[in-house]
């Protein structure tokens, strides 16, 4: 056993195994889940807002949860985590079990938004209070530094709820939610790897493996499955957990390799779901509707309206998100408020760039759009901006 503990203390070996185990589990589980869902007719029916035209198996989140939970439990024992990290892991697994049951019920029978919100609050507080995983500092944004305990708890709860629901809202195209989560988890995982944060390395890389296994079927034209609310809430919670861990840890270290302002980098990593959520909420409120009412005003809907495919739209979002992350890294030595202003201005411009190209050239390069009449360009831009 001593040899195994030494072996798993090697981060390169641990990271490789953490990706491979859930990936293999997904490859074995998803054909079974797809068959069971089809045989029981637990399918997602296409509706007015649906981006698919045929019945498609849902409950892909169940496979993600099983692959993640089994892998993290086994590897957590092999690594020999400290007691504080074990408490964090136990709180994380308990909270995700709650969200998984909630999501499955919502996928199968539907659930009132208030009930979903209350369970999200309880699951988040379980991690924030039991595991003491909190955002403890603003690192100088607008002159704010360390936060009092109760303000820290309330603000961290707000961040958890924002990320969970923002991620849930972007689950609208084949591969989009899974690919964005893959990039986010890889970005956070790289930071944790450099700083030898074993628990968070496990969480990030196990999630990467599970997402790779899911995307294999989510992007398949023949054996497709959706993650559903069970998957989107589960993954959103894990990304929120990583983001808060990233923010809380970075505020207490001073490492030249990762010397960055964590709030700016976290905003860059999660830029797409945050921007899309704020944008659709603003449009709905301006139209005197509930911010939680459904519509087709998401950025990914507008990309499809330009005539590109699901995979092209997903690729565009992931590439733009990665460019924003690189930008945040390049400007890390600037004063934090200057970084904030740059990011706030550039994030919308980057994601709106397809419409700027259409206006300038009449078409998008590198893709095959449907013909666009010049007379409709102004109305398209006005509709996108709300």
Coordinates of C-alpha atoms in Angstrom, one line a residue:
X1 CA 0.0 0.0 0.0
X2 CA 2.8 2.4 0.7
X3 CA 4.0 2.0 -2.9
X4 CA 0.5 2.9 -4.1
X5 CA 0.3 6.0 -1.9
X6 CA 3.7 7.1 -3.3
X7 CA 2.5 6.4 -6.8
X8 CA -0.7 8.4 -6.4
X9 CA 1.3 11.3 -4.8
X10 CA 2.8 11.9 -8.3
X11 CA 0.5 14.6 -9.8
X12 CA 1.2 13.5 -13.4
X13 CA 0.2 10.0 -12.6
X14 CA -2.8 11.1 -10.6
X15 CA -4.0 13.5 -13.3
X16 CA -3.8 10.8 -16.0
X17 CA -5.6 8.2 -13.9
X18 CA -8.2 10.8 -12.8
X19 CA -9.1 11.4 -16.5
X20 CA -9.0 7.8 -17.7
X21 CA -11.1 6.1 -15.0
X22 CA -14.3 8.2 -15.5
X23 CA -13.8 8.2 -19.2
X24 CA -13.8 4.4 -19.3
X25 CA -16.8 4.3 -17.0
X26 CA -18.7 6.6 -19.3
X27 CA -17.9 4.4 -22.3
X28 CA -19.3 1.4 -20.5
X29 CA -22.3 3.1 -18.9
X30 CA -23.8 5.4 -21.6
X31 CA -24.8 2.6 -24.0
X32 CA -26.7 1.0 -21.1
X33 CA -28.3 4.3 -20.0
X34 CA -29.3 5.2 -23.6
X35 CA -30.9 1.7 -24.1
X36 CA -32.7 1.9 -20.7
X37 CA -34.0 5.4 -21.5
X38 CA -35.2 4.4 -24.9
X39 CA -36.9 1.3 -23.7
X40 CA -38.8 3.2 -20.9
X41 CA -39.5 6.1 -23.3
X42 CA -37.9 8.7 -21.0
X43 CA -37.2 10.9 -24.0
X44 CA -36.9 14.7 -24.4
X45 CA -39.8 15.8 -26.6
X46 CA -38.9 18.6 -29.1
X47 CA -40.8 21.8 -28.4
X48 CA -41.1 25.3 -29.8
X49 CA -37.7 26.3 -28.4
X50 CA -35.9 23.0 -29.0
X51 CA -32.9 22.9 -31.2
X52 CA -33.6 19.2 -32.0
X53 CA -36.4 17.8 -34.1
X54 CA -36.7 14.2 -32.8
X55 CA -37.1 12.5 -29.5
X56 CA -33.7 12.2 -27.7
X57 CA -32.7 10.3 -24.6
X58 CA -32.2 12.5 -21.6
X59 CA -30.7 11.7 -18.1
X60 CA -27.1 12.0 -19.4
X61 CA -26.4 13.7 -16.0
X62 CA -26.9 10.4 -14.3
X63 CA -23.9 8.9 -16.1
X64 CA -21.8 12.0 -15.4
X65 CA -22.7 11.7 -11.7
X66 CA -22.0 8.0 -11.4
X67 CA -18.6 8.3 -13.2
X68 CA -17.6 11.3 -11.2
X69 CA -18.7 10.0 -7.8
X70 CA -17.1 6.5 -8.1
X71 CA -13.9 7.9 -9.5
X72 CA -13.5 10.7 -6.9
X73 CA -14.3 8.3 -4.0
X74 CA -11.8 5.7 -5.0
X75 CA -9.0 8.2 -5.9
X76 CA -9.7 10.3 -2.8
X77 CA -8.8 7.2 -0.7
X78 CA -5.7 6.4 -2.7
X79 CA -4.3 9.9 -2.4
X80 CA -4.5 10.1 1.3
X81 CA -6.2 13.5 1.7
X82 CA -5.9 15.6 4.8
X83 CA -8.9 15.8 7.2
X84 CA -10.0 19.3 6.0
X85 CA -9.9 18.1 2.4
X86 CA -11.8 14.9 3.3
X87 CA -14.5 17.1 4.9
X88 CA -14.7 19.2 1.7
X89 CA -15.0 16.0 -0.4
X90 CA -17.7 14.6 1.9
X91 CA -19.7 17.9 1.8
X92 CA -19.3 18.0 -2.0
X93 CA -20.6 14.5 -2.6
X94 CA -23.5 15.0 -0.2
X95 CA -24.5 18.3 -2.0
X96 CA -24.2 16.8 -5.5
X97 CA -26.4 13.8 -4.5
X98 CA -29.1 16.3 -3.5
X99 CA -28.8 18.2 -6.8
X100 CA -28.8 14.9 -8.7
X101 CA -32.1 13.7 -7.3
X102 CA -33.5 17.2 -7.8
X103 CA -32.4 17.2 -11.4
X104 CA -33.6 13.7 -12.2
X105 CA -37.1 14.6 -10.8
X106 CA -37.1 17.8 -12.9
X107 CA -36.1 15.9 -16.1
X108 CA -38.8 13.2 -15.6
X109 CA -41.7 15.1 -14.0
X110 CA -40.9 18.8 -14.0
X111 CA -40.3 20.9 -10.8
X112 CA -41.3 24.3 -9.6
X113 CA -38.4 26.9 -9.9
X114 CA -38.8 27.8 -6.2
X115 CA -38.2 24.2 -5.1
X116 CA -35.1 23.9 -7.3
X117 CA -33.8 27.2 -5.9
X118 CA -34.3 26.1 -2.3
X119 CA -32.4 22.8 -2.9
X120 CA -29.6 24.7 -4.6
X121 CA -29.4 27.1 -1.5
X122 CA -29.2 24.1 0.9
X123 CA -26.6 22.3 -1.2
X124 CA -24.4 25.4 -1.5
X125 CA -24.6 26.3 2.2
X126 CA -23.6 22.7 3.0
X127 CA -20.3 23.2 1.3
X128 CA -19.8 26.9 2.3
X129 CA -20.4 26.3 6.0
X130 CA -19.5 22.6 6.6
X131 CA -16.3 22.7 4.5
X132 CA -15.7 26.4 5.1
X133 CA -15.1 27.0 1.4
X134 CA -15.7 30.7 1.0
X135 CA -14.6 33.8 -1.0
X136 CA -12.6 35.7 1.7
X137 CA -11.3 38.6 -0.3
X138 CA -12.0 40.8 -3.3
X139 CA -8.2 41.3 -3.8
X140 CA -8.5 45.1 -4.2
X141 CA -11.4 45.4 -6.6
X142 CA -12.8 48.9 -6.0
X143 CA -10.6 49.1 -2.9
X144 CA -12.2 46.1 -1.2
X145 CA -10.0 43.5 0.5
X146 CA -10.9 40.9 3.2
X147 CA -14.6 40.3 3.8
X148 CA -16.3 39.8 7.2
X149 CA -17.5 36.2 7.8
X150 CA -21.2 36.7 7.3
X151 CA -20.7 38.9 4.2
X152 CA -18.3 36.2 2.9
X153 CA -20.9 33.5 3.3
X154 CA -23.7 35.5 1.7
X155 CA -21.5 36.5 -1.3
X156 CA -20.2 33.0 -1.8
X157 CA -23.8 31.7 -1.8
X158 CA -24.7 34.2 -4.4
X159 CA -21.7 33.1 -6.6
X160 CA -22.8 29.4 -6.2
X161 CA -26.4 30.1 -7.3
X162 CA -25.3 32.4 -10.1
X163 CA -22.9 29.8 -11.6
X164 CA -25.3 26.9 -11.2
X165 CA -28.1 28.7 -12.9
X166 CA -25.9 30.4 -15.6
X167 CA -24.6 27.0 -16.6
X168 CA -28.0 25.5 -16.7
X169 CA -29.1 28.2 -19.1
X170 CA -26.4 27.6 -21.7
X171 CA -27.4 23.9 -22.1
X172 CA -29.1 24.5 -25.5
X173 CA -26.9 23.1 -28.2
X174 CA -25.2 19.8 -28.9
X175 CA -21.9 19.8 -27.1
X176 CA -22.1 23.4 -25.9
X177 CA -22.5 22.9 -22.2
X178 CA -20.1 20.0 -22.0
X179 CA -17.4 21.8 -24.1
X180 CA -17.6 25.0 -22.1
X181 CA -17.4 23.0 -18.8
X182 CA -14.5 21.1 -20.2
X183 CA -12.5 24.3 -20.9
X184 CA -13.4 25.7 -17.5
X185 CA -12.4 22.6 -15.6
X186 CA -9.2 22.4 -17.5
X187 CA -8.4 26.0 -16.8
X188 CA -9.1 25.7 -13.0
X189 CA -7.3 22.3 -13.0
X190 CA -4.1 23.7 -14.4
X191 CA -3.9 26.2 -11.6
X192 CA -4.6 23.6 -9.0
X193 CA -2.0 21.3 -10.6
X194 CA 0.7 24.0 -10.5
X195 CA 0.0 24.7 -6.8
X196 CA -0.3 21.0 -5.9
X197 CA -3.9 21.2 -4.5
X198 CA -4.6 17.5 -4.6
X199 CA -8.3 17.5 -3.8
X200 CA -9.1 20.2 -6.4
X201 CA -6.8 18.5 -9.0
X202 CA -8.9 15.3 -8.5
X203 CA -12.2 17.2 -8.9
X204 CA -11.1 19.1 -12.0
X205 CA -9.5 16.1 -13.8
X206 CA -12.2 13.6 -12.9
X207 CA -14.8 16.0 -14.2
X208 CA -12.7 16.4 -17.4
X209 CA -12.7 12.6 -17.9
X210 CA -16.5 12.4 -17.3
X211 CA -17.2 15.2 -19.7
X212 CA -15.1 13.6 -22.4
X213 CA -17.0 10.4 -22.1
X214 CA -20.3 12.3 -22.1
X215 CA -19.4 14.4 -25.2
X216 CA -18.7 11.2 -27.1
X217 CA -22.4 10.5 -27.0
X218 CA -23.8 14.0 -26.8
X219 CA -22.2 14.8 -30.2
X220 CA -23.1 11.4 -31.8
X221 CA -25.6 11.5 -34.6
X222 CA -26.8 8.0 -33.8
X223 CA -26.6 7.4 -30.0
X224 CA -27.2 10.9 -28.8
X225 CA -28.1 11.7 -25.2
X226 CA -28.7 15.0 -23.4
X227 CA -27.3 15.8 -20.0
X228 CA -30.7 17.3 -18.8
X229 CA -31.2 19.4 -15.7
X230 CA -29.7 16.6 -13.7
X231 CA -26.4 17.1 -15.5
X232 CA -26.4 20.8 -15.9
X233 CA -27.0 21.5 -12.2
X234 CA -24.5 18.9 -11.2
X235 CA -21.7 20.3 -13.4
X236 CA -22.6 23.9 -12.6
X237 CA -22.2 23.1 -8.9
X238 CA -18.8 21.5 -9.5
X239 CA -17.6 24.5 -11.5
X240 CA -18.8 26.8 -8.8
X241 CA -16.9 24.7 -6.3
X242 CA -13.8 25.0 -8.3
X243 CA -14.2 28.7 -8.9
X244 CA -14.7 29.4 -5.2
X245 CA -11.7 27.2 -4.3
X246 CA -9.7 29.0 -6.9
X247 CA -10.7 32.4 -5.4
X248 CA -10.2 31.5 -1.8
X249 CA -6.8 29.8 -2.3
X250 CA -5.3 32.4 -4.7
X251 CA -6.0 35.2 -2.2
X252 CA -3.6 33.7 0.4
X253 CA -0.7 32.7 -1.8
X254 CA 2.0 34.7 -3.7
X255 CA 3.4 32.4 -6.3
X256 CA 5.3 33.9 -9.2
X257 CA 4.1 31.2 -11.5
X258 CA 0.4 31.9 -10.8
X259 CA 0.6 35.5 -9.7
X260 CA -2.7 36.7 -11.0
X261 CA -5.8 38.4 -9.8
X262 CA -8.2 35.5 -9.2
X263 CA -11.5 37.4 -9.6
X264 CA -10.5 38.6 -13.1
X265 CA -9.3 35.1 -14.2
X266 CA -12.5 33.5 -12.8
X267 CA -14.6 36.0 -14.7
X268 CA -12.7 35.1 -17.9
X269 CA -13.0 31.4 -17.4
X270 CA -16.7 31.6 -16.8
X271 CA -17.3 34.5 -19.2
X272 CA -19.7 32.8 -21.6
X273 CA -22.3 31.5 -19.1
X274 CA -22.1 34.7 -17.1
X275 CA -22.4 37.1 -20.1
X276 CA -25.2 35.0 -21.7
X277 CA -27.2 34.9 -18.4
X278 CA -26.8 38.7 -17.7
X279 CA -27.8 39.5 -21.3
X280 CA -31.0 37.4 -21.5
X281 CA -32.0 38.6 -18.0
X282 CA -31.6 42.2 -19.1
X283 CA -33.6 41.6 -22.2
X284 CA -36.5 39.8 -20.4
X285 CA -36.6 42.5 -17.7
X286 CA -36.7 45.3 -20.3
X287 CA -39.6 43.5 -21.9
X288 CA -41.4 43.4 -18.5
X289 CA -41.1 39.6 -18.3
X290 CA -39.8 37.3 -15.6
X291 CA -36.0 36.9 -16.0
X292 CA -36.6 33.1 -15.7
X293 CA -39.1 32.9 -18.6
X294 CA -38.0 30.9 -21.6
X295 CA -37.2 32.4 -25.0
X296 CA -34.7 32.2 -27.9
X297 CA -32.5 35.2 -27.0
X298 CA -29.4 33.2 -25.9
X299 CA -26.2 33.9 -27.8
X300 CA -26.1 30.3 -29.1
X301 CA -29.6 30.7 -30.5
X302 CA -28.5 33.8 -32.4
X303 CA -25.5 32.0 -33.7
X304 CA -27.7 29.2 -35.1
X305 CA -29.9 31.9 -36.7
X306 CA -26.9 33.1 -38.7
X307 CA -26.9 29.7 -40.5
X308 CA -24.1 27.8 -38.8
X309 CA -24.3 24.3 -37.3
X310 CA -24.4 23.2 -33.7
X311 CA -20.8 22.1 -33.8
X312 CA -19.6 25.3 -35.4
X313 CA -21.5 27.4 -32.9
X314 CA -20.0 25.3 -30.0
X315 CA -16.5 25.6 -31.5
X316 CA -16.8 29.3 -31.9
X317 CA -17.9 29.8 -28.2
X318 CA -15.1 27.6 -26.9
X319 CA -12.4 29.3 -29.0
X320 CA -13.6 32.8 -28.0
X321 CA -13.7 31.7 -24.3
X322 CA -10.1 30.4 -24.6
X323 CA -9.0 33.7 -26.1
X324 CA -10.5 35.6 -23.2
X325 CA -8.7 33.4 -20.7
X326 CA -5.4 34.0 -22.5
X327 CA -6.1 37.7 -22.5
X328 CA -6.8 37.7 -18.7
X329 CA -3.5 35.9 -18.2
X330 CA -1.5 38.4 -20.4
X331 CA -2.8 41.5 -18.5
X332 CA -2.4 39.9 -15.0
X333 CA 0.4 42.4 -14.1
X334 CA -1.9 45.5 -14.5
X335 CA -3.8 47.1 -11.7
X336 CA -6.8 45.0 -10.9
X337 CA -9.4 47.6 -11.6
X338 CA -7.8 48.2 -15.0
X339 CA -8.0 44.5 -15.7
X340 CA -11.6 44.5 -14.7
X341 CA -12.5 47.4 -17.1
X342 CA -10.6 45.7 -20.0
X343 CA -12.4 42.4 -19.4
X344 CA -15.9 44.0 -19.0
X345 CA -15.5 45.8 -22.3
X346 CA -13.9 43.0 -24.3
X347 CA -16.0 40.0 -23.3
X348 CA -19.2 41.3 -25.0
X349 CA -17.2 42.4 -28.0
X350 CA -15.5 39.0 -28.5
X351 CA -18.8 37.1 -28.3
X352 CA -20.6 39.5 -30.6
X353 CA -17.9 39.4 -33.2
X354 CA -19.9 37.2 -35.7
X355 CA -22.5 40.0 -36.1
X356 CA -19.7 42.6 -36.6
X357 CA -18.2 40.4 -39.3
X358 CA -21.6 40.0 -41.0
X359 CA -22.1 43.7 -41.0
X360 CA -18.7 44.3 -42.5
X361 CA -18.5 41.5 -45.0
X362 CA -22.0 40.2 -45.5
X363 CA -20.9 36.7 -44.4
X364 CA -18.9 34.7 -41.9
X365 CA -15.6 33.3 -42.9
X366 CA -14.6 29.6 -42.2
X367 CA -18.3 28.6 -42.1
X368 CA -21.1 28.2 -44.7
X369 CA -23.9 30.5 -43.6
X370 CA -27.3 30.8 -45.2
X371 CA -27.7 33.8 -47.5
X372 CA -28.1 37.0 -45.5
X373 CA -29.9 40.0 -47.1
X374 CA -28.3 43.3 -46.4
X375 CA -31.7 44.8 -45.5
X376 CA -32.0 42.3 -42.6
X377 CA -28.6 43.0 -41.0
X378 CA -29.6 46.0 -39.0
X379 CA -32.6 44.2 -37.6
X380 CA -30.5 41.2 -36.7
X381 CA -28.1 43.3 -34.7
X382 CA -30.9 45.2 -33.0
X383 CA -32.6 41.9 -32.0
X384 CA -29.3 40.5 -30.7
X385 CA -28.7 43.6 -28.5
X386 CA -32.2 43.4 -27.3

